[in-house]
Each structure stands twice: as structure tokens, then as C-alpha cells.
Short mmCIF file of C-alpha atoms in Angstrom, two decimals:
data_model
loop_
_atom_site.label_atom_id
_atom_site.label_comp_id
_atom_site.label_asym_id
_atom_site.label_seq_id
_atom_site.Cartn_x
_atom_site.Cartn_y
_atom_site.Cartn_z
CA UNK A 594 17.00 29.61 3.81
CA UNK A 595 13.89 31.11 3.54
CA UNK A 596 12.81 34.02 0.83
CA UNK A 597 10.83 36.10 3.39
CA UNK A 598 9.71 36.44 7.14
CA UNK A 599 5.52 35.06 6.16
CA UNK A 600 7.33 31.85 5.25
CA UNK A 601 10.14 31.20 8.38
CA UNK A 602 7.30 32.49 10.36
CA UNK A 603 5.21 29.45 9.32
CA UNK A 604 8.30 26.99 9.72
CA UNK A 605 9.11 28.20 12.91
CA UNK A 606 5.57 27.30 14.14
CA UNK A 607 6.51 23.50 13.33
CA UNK A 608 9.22 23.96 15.97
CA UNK A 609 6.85 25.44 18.34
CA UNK A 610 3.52 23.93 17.89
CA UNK A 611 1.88 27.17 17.66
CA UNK A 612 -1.44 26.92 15.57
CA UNK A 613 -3.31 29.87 15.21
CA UNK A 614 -5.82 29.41 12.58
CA UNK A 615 -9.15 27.66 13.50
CA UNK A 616 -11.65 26.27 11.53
CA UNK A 617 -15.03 27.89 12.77
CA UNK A 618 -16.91 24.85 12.29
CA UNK A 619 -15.07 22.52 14.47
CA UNK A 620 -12.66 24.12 15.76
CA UNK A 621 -9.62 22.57 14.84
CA UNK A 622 -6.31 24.27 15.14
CA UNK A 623 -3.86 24.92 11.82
CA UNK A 624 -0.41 26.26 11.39
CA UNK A 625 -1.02 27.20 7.98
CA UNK A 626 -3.74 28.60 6.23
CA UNK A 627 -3.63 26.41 3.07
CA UNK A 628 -4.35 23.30 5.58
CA UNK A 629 -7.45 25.32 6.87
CA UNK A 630 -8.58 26.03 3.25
CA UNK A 631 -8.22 21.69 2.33
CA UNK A 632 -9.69 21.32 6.02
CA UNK A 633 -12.72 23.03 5.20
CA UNK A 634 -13.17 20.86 2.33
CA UNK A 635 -14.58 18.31 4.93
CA UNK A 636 -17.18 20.60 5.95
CA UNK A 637 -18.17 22.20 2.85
CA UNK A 638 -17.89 18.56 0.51
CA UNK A 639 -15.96 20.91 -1.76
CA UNK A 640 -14.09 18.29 -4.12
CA UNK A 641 -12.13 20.52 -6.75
CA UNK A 642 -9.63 17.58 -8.24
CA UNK A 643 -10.64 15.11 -10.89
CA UNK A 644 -9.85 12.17 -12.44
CA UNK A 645 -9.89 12.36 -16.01
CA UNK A 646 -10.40 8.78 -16.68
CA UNK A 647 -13.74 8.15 -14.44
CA UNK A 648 -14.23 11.58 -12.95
CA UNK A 649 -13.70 10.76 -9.82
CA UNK A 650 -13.96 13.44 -7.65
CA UNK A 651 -11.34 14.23 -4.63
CA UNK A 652 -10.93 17.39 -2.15
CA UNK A 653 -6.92 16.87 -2.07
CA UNK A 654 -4.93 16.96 -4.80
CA UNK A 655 -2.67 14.21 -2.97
CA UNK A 656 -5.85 11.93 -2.71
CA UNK A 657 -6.25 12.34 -6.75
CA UNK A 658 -2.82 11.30 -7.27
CA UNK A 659 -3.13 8.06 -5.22
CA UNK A 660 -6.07 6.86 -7.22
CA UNK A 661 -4.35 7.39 -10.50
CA UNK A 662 -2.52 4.38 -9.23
CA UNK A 663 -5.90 2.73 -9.70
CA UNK A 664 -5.68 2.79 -13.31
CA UNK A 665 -1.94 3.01 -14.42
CA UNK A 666 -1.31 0.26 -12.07
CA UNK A 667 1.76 2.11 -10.84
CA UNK A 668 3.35 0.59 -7.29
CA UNK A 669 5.67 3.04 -5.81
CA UNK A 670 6.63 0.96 -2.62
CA UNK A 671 8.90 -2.32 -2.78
CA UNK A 672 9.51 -3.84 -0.22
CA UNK A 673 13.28 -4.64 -0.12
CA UNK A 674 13.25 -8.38 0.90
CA UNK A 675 10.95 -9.43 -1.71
CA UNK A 676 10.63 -7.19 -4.18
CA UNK A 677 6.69 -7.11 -3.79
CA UNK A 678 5.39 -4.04 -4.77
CA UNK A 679 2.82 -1.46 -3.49
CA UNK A 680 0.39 1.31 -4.15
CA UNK A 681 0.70 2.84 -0.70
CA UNK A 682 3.52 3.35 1.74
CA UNK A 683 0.81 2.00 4.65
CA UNK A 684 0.57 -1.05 2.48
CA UNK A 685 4.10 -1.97 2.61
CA UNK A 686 4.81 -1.32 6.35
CA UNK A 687 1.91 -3.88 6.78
CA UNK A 688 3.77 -6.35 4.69
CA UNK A 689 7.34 -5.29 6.27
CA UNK A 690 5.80 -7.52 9.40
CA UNK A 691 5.83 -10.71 7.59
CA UNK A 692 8.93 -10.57 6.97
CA UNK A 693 10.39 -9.26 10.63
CA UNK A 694 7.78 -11.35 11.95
CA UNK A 695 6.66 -8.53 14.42
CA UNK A 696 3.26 -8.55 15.84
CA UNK A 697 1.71 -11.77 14.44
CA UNK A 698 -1.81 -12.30 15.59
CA UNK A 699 -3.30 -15.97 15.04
CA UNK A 700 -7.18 -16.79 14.22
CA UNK A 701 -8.03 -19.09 17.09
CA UNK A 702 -10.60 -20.87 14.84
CA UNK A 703 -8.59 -21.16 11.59
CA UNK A 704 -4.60 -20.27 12.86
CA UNK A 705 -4.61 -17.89 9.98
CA UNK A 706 -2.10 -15.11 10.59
CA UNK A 707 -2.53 -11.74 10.55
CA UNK A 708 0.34 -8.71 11.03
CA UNK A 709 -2.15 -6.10 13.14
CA UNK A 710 -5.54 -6.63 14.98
CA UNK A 711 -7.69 -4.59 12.82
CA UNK A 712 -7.08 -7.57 10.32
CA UNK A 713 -7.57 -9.93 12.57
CA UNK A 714 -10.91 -8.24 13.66
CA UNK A 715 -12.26 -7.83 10.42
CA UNK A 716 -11.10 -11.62 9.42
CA UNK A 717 -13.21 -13.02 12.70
CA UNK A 718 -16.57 -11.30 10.82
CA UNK A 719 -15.95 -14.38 8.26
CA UNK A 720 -16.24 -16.56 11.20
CA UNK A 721 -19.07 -14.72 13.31
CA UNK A 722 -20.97 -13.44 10.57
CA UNK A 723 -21.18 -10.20 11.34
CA UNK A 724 -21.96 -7.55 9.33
CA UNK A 725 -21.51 -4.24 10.74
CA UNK A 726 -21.97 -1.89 7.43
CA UNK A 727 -25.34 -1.56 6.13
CA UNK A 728 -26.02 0.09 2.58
CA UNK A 729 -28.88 3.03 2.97
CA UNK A 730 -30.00 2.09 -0.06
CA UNK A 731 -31.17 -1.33 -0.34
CA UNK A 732 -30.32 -2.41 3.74
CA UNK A 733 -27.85 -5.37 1.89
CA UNK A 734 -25.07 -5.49 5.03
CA UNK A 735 -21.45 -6.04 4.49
CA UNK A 736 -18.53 -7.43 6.92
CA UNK A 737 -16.71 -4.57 5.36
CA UNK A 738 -16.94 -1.14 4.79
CA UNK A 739 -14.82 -1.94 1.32
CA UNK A 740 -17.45 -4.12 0.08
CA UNK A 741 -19.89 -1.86 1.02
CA UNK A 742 -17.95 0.63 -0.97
CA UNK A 743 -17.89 -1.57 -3.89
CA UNK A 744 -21.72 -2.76 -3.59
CA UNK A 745 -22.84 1.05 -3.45
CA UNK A 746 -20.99 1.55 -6.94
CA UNK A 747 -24.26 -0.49 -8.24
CA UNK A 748 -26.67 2.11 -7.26
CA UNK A 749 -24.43 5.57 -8.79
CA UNK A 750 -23.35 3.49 -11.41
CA UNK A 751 -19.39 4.11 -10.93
CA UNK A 752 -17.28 2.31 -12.61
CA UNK A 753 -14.14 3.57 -12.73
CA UNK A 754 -12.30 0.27 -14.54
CA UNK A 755 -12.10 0.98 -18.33
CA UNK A 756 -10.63 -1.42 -21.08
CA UNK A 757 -8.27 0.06 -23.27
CA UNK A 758 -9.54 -1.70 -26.31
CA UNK A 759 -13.06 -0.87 -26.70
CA UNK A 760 -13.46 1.46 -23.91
CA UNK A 761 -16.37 -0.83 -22.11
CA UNK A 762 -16.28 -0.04 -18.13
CA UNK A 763 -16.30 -1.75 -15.35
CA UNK A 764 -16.95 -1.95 -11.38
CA UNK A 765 -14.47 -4.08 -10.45
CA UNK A 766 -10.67 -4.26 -11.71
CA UNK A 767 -11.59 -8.12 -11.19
CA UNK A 768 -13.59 -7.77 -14.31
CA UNK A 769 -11.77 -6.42 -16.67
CA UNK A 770 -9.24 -8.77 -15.76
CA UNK A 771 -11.88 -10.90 -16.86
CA UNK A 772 -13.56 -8.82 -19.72
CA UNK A 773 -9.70 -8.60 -21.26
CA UNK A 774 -9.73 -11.78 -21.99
CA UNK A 775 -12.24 -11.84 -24.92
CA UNK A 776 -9.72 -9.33 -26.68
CA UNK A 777 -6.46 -11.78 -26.10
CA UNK A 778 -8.32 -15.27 -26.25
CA UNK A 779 -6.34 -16.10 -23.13
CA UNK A 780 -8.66 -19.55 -21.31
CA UNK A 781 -6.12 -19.49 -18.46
CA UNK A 782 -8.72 -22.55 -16.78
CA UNK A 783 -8.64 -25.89 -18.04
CA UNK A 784 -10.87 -29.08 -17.31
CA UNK A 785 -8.98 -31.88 -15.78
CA UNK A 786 -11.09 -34.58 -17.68
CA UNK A 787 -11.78 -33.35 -21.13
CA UNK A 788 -9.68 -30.26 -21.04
CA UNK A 789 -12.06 -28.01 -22.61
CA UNK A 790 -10.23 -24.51 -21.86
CA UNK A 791 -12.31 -21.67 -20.07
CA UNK A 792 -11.45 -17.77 -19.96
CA UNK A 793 -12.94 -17.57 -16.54
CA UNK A 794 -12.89 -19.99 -13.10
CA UNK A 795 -17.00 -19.77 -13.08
CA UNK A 796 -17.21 -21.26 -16.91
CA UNK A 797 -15.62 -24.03 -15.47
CA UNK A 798 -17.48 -24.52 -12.10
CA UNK A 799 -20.60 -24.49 -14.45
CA UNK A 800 -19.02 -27.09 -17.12
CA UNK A 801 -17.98 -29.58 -14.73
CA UNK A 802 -21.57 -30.12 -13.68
CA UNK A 803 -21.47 -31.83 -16.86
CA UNK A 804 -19.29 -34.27 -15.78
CA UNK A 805 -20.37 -34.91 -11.87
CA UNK A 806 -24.27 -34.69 -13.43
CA UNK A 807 -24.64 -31.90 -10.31
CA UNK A 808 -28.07 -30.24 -10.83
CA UNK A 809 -28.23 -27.65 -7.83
CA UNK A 810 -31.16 -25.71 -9.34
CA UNK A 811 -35.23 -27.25 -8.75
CA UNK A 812 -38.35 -26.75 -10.11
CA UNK A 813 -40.33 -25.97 -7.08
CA UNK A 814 -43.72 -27.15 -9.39
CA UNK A 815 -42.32 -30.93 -10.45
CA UNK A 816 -39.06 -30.67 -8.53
CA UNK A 817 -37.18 -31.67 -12.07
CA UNK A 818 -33.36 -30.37 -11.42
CA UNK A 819 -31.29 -28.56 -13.65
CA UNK A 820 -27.78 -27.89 -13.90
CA UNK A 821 -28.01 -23.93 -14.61
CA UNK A 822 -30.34 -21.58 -13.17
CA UNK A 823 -31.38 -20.04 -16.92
CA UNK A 824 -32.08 -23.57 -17.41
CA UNK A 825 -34.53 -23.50 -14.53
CA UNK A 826 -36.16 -20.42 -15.81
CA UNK A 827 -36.65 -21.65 -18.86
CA UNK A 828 -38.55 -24.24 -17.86
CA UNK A 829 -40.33 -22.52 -15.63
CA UNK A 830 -42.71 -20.96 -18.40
CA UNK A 831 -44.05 -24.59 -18.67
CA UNK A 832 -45.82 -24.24 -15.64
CA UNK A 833 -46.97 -20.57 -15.75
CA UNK A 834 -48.23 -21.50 -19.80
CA UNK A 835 -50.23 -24.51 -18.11
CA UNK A 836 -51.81 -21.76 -15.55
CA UNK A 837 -52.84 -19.65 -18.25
CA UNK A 838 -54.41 -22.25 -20.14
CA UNK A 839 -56.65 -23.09 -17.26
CA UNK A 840 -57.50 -19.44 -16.32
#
């Protein structure tokens, strides 16, 4: 039932495909003239919604809502074989394919296996090394328009990752996955040989040098190796002390 004739009148115009508001800037048709008004948010850059926790900035309401996911970590979507869950409906139908084993496209080089082609596209950049997405800032190029996304969060200085404890920020949710690990102790990596315990994988890339005597970093003046690059730097002021002593 409907409370007056404005609103059935709208409804019936799903029925009929009838569309009769246009946006003057591209002319696209609307049925409705609350989709023109978050249409012309596209045109205008009007973004009216946001977040409270890294004011974020959105033109839809909707969009705000789905990036509160981002930070309260909450996955509407499970998928009903596994149980696997998901921030977007899009990113469950994806998965539903593994399962049903619909559509699988296989890498050529690698046999990896991917559920649509745009994956399998974007995967064959690893491969190819291409990198279609260029940042306008600094001209750094990316094999994805996500990383770029990411990388560009360096130059406005985004960081829309905050820890709970002492309110320190972050670009990536990878680091304060990381960062949170100072607050609970947690050294989730351990050394096979002397089992020295590390809070993060690259602690214990660097430590086992120690052990396999790997030095990947030289002294381009008396080639002398080193096994970290502050190491190299370090040393490095030898050189440019010995300059200054002869100018």
C-alpha cells in the first residue's frame, strides 16, 4: 500500500521504466529525484557523509556505512559452505565459485586459479610487469589501482587505521596488526636455530643474516659488506669524514 499518489507514482515507474528526471550535466535519466540529487554528487564532488574515526569523506550515505566495516571489522556475508566471512556481498559471490567450481580460469605460467578474468588479468601484471596506474604525484607506477590507492595515502597523509590503545595511526591495517603487538608482547615468529622470538616476519629475515653471515648491503668506496643497510650508512661517514679532511 502506498500513503499517497507522489509515491505509487514513483513505484509504478519501476514497472515501466519511465525516467523522467535528467541530470543536465550528462544527461543521465532518473526515476526519482533523490537519485538525481546523490547523482549530482559525481559532478559537483559534493561528499556530505563522514567517518568519525578518520574523516573520511563519502557522497552516499551507503558508501559511509561500508567503510565502517573498515574499522569495526564487521563481515556481514558468510558464505554457507565454509563459514568464511565477508565485508561485501560482491566479495562472497566471488568466493561462492570456489566452492561450485564455476568459471575457473588457470595462469598458464604458474596454474594458479582464479574464479573471474579480471583476476586473472590483474594476476598476469605479476608475471609481465606491467604497471598500468601511475601516481601524479611522484610518477611511482603500480600493477594496481589498489596499491596505487594505498601509495597515494603517503602524499595526503591518510591514515585511517587507529590503535585503540594509544590512539597512534596508521596507513595500512597490516600495521597495526603489527604496531599491536608492542601493547600485547605477542612474537608470533620464531628462529628455527636459536629460537630468539620476533613480533614481526622482517625482524626475523634481518636476524637470520646472523646466522647464514648474508651481508646484502656494500660500501661502494671499499666494497666492505654489511648485514643491515643502517649499518652501511653508518659507515659510510668514514669515507665522507676522510673527504673532508682532504678538502
Amino acid at each position: 500500500m502506498f500513503t499517497n499518489n507522489s509515491t505509487l507514482n514513483v513505484h509504478i515507474r519501476k514497472h515501466t521504466g519511465e525516467k523522467p528526471l535528467k541530470c543536465e550535466v550528462c544527461e543521465k535519466m532518473f526515476i526519482h529525484h533523490c537519485n538525481l540529487k546523490r547523482h549530482m554528487r559525481q559532478h559537483t564532488g559534493e561528499k556530505p557523509f563522514r567517518c568519525e574515526i578518520c574523516e573520511k569523506l563519502f557522497s552516499q550515505n551507503g558508501f559511509l556505512k561500508m567503510h565502517m566495516r573498515m574499522h569495526t571489522g564487521e563481515k556481514p556475508f558468510k558464505s554457507e559452505v565454509c563459514d568464511k566471512m565477508f565485508i561485501k556481498n560482491s566479495g562472497l559471490k566471488v568466493h561462492k565459485k570456489i566452492h561450485t567450481g564455476e568459471k575457473l580460469l588457470k595462469c598458464e605460467i604458474c596454474e594458479k586459479m582464479f574464479t573471474e578474468n579480471s583476476g586473472l588479468k590483474m594476476h598476469m601484471r605479476k608475471h609481465t610487469g606491467e604497471k598500468p596506474f601511475r601516481c601524479e604525484i611522484c610518477e611511482k607506477m603500480f600493477s594496481q589501482n589498489s596499491g596505487l590507492k594505498m601509495h597515494m595515502r603517503i602524499h595526503t597523509g591518510e591514515k585511517p587505521f587507529k590503535c585503540e590503545v594509544c590512539d597512534k595511526m596508521f596507513i595500512k591495517n597490516s600495521g597495526l596488526k603489527v604496531h599491536k603487538r608492542i601493547h600485547t608482547g605477542e612474537k608470533p615468529f620464531k628462529c628455527e636455530i636459536c629460537e630468539k622470538m620476533f613480533s614481526e616476519n622482517g625482524g626475523l629475515k634481518l636476524h637470520m643474516r646472523i646466522h647464514t653471515g648474508e651481508k646484502p648491503f656494500k660500501c661502494e668506496v671499499c666494497e666492505k659488506m654489511f648485514t643491515k643497510n643502517s649499518g652501511l650508512k653508518v659507515h659510510k661517514r668514514i669515507h665522507a669524514g676522510e673527504k673532508n679532511i682532504q678538502l
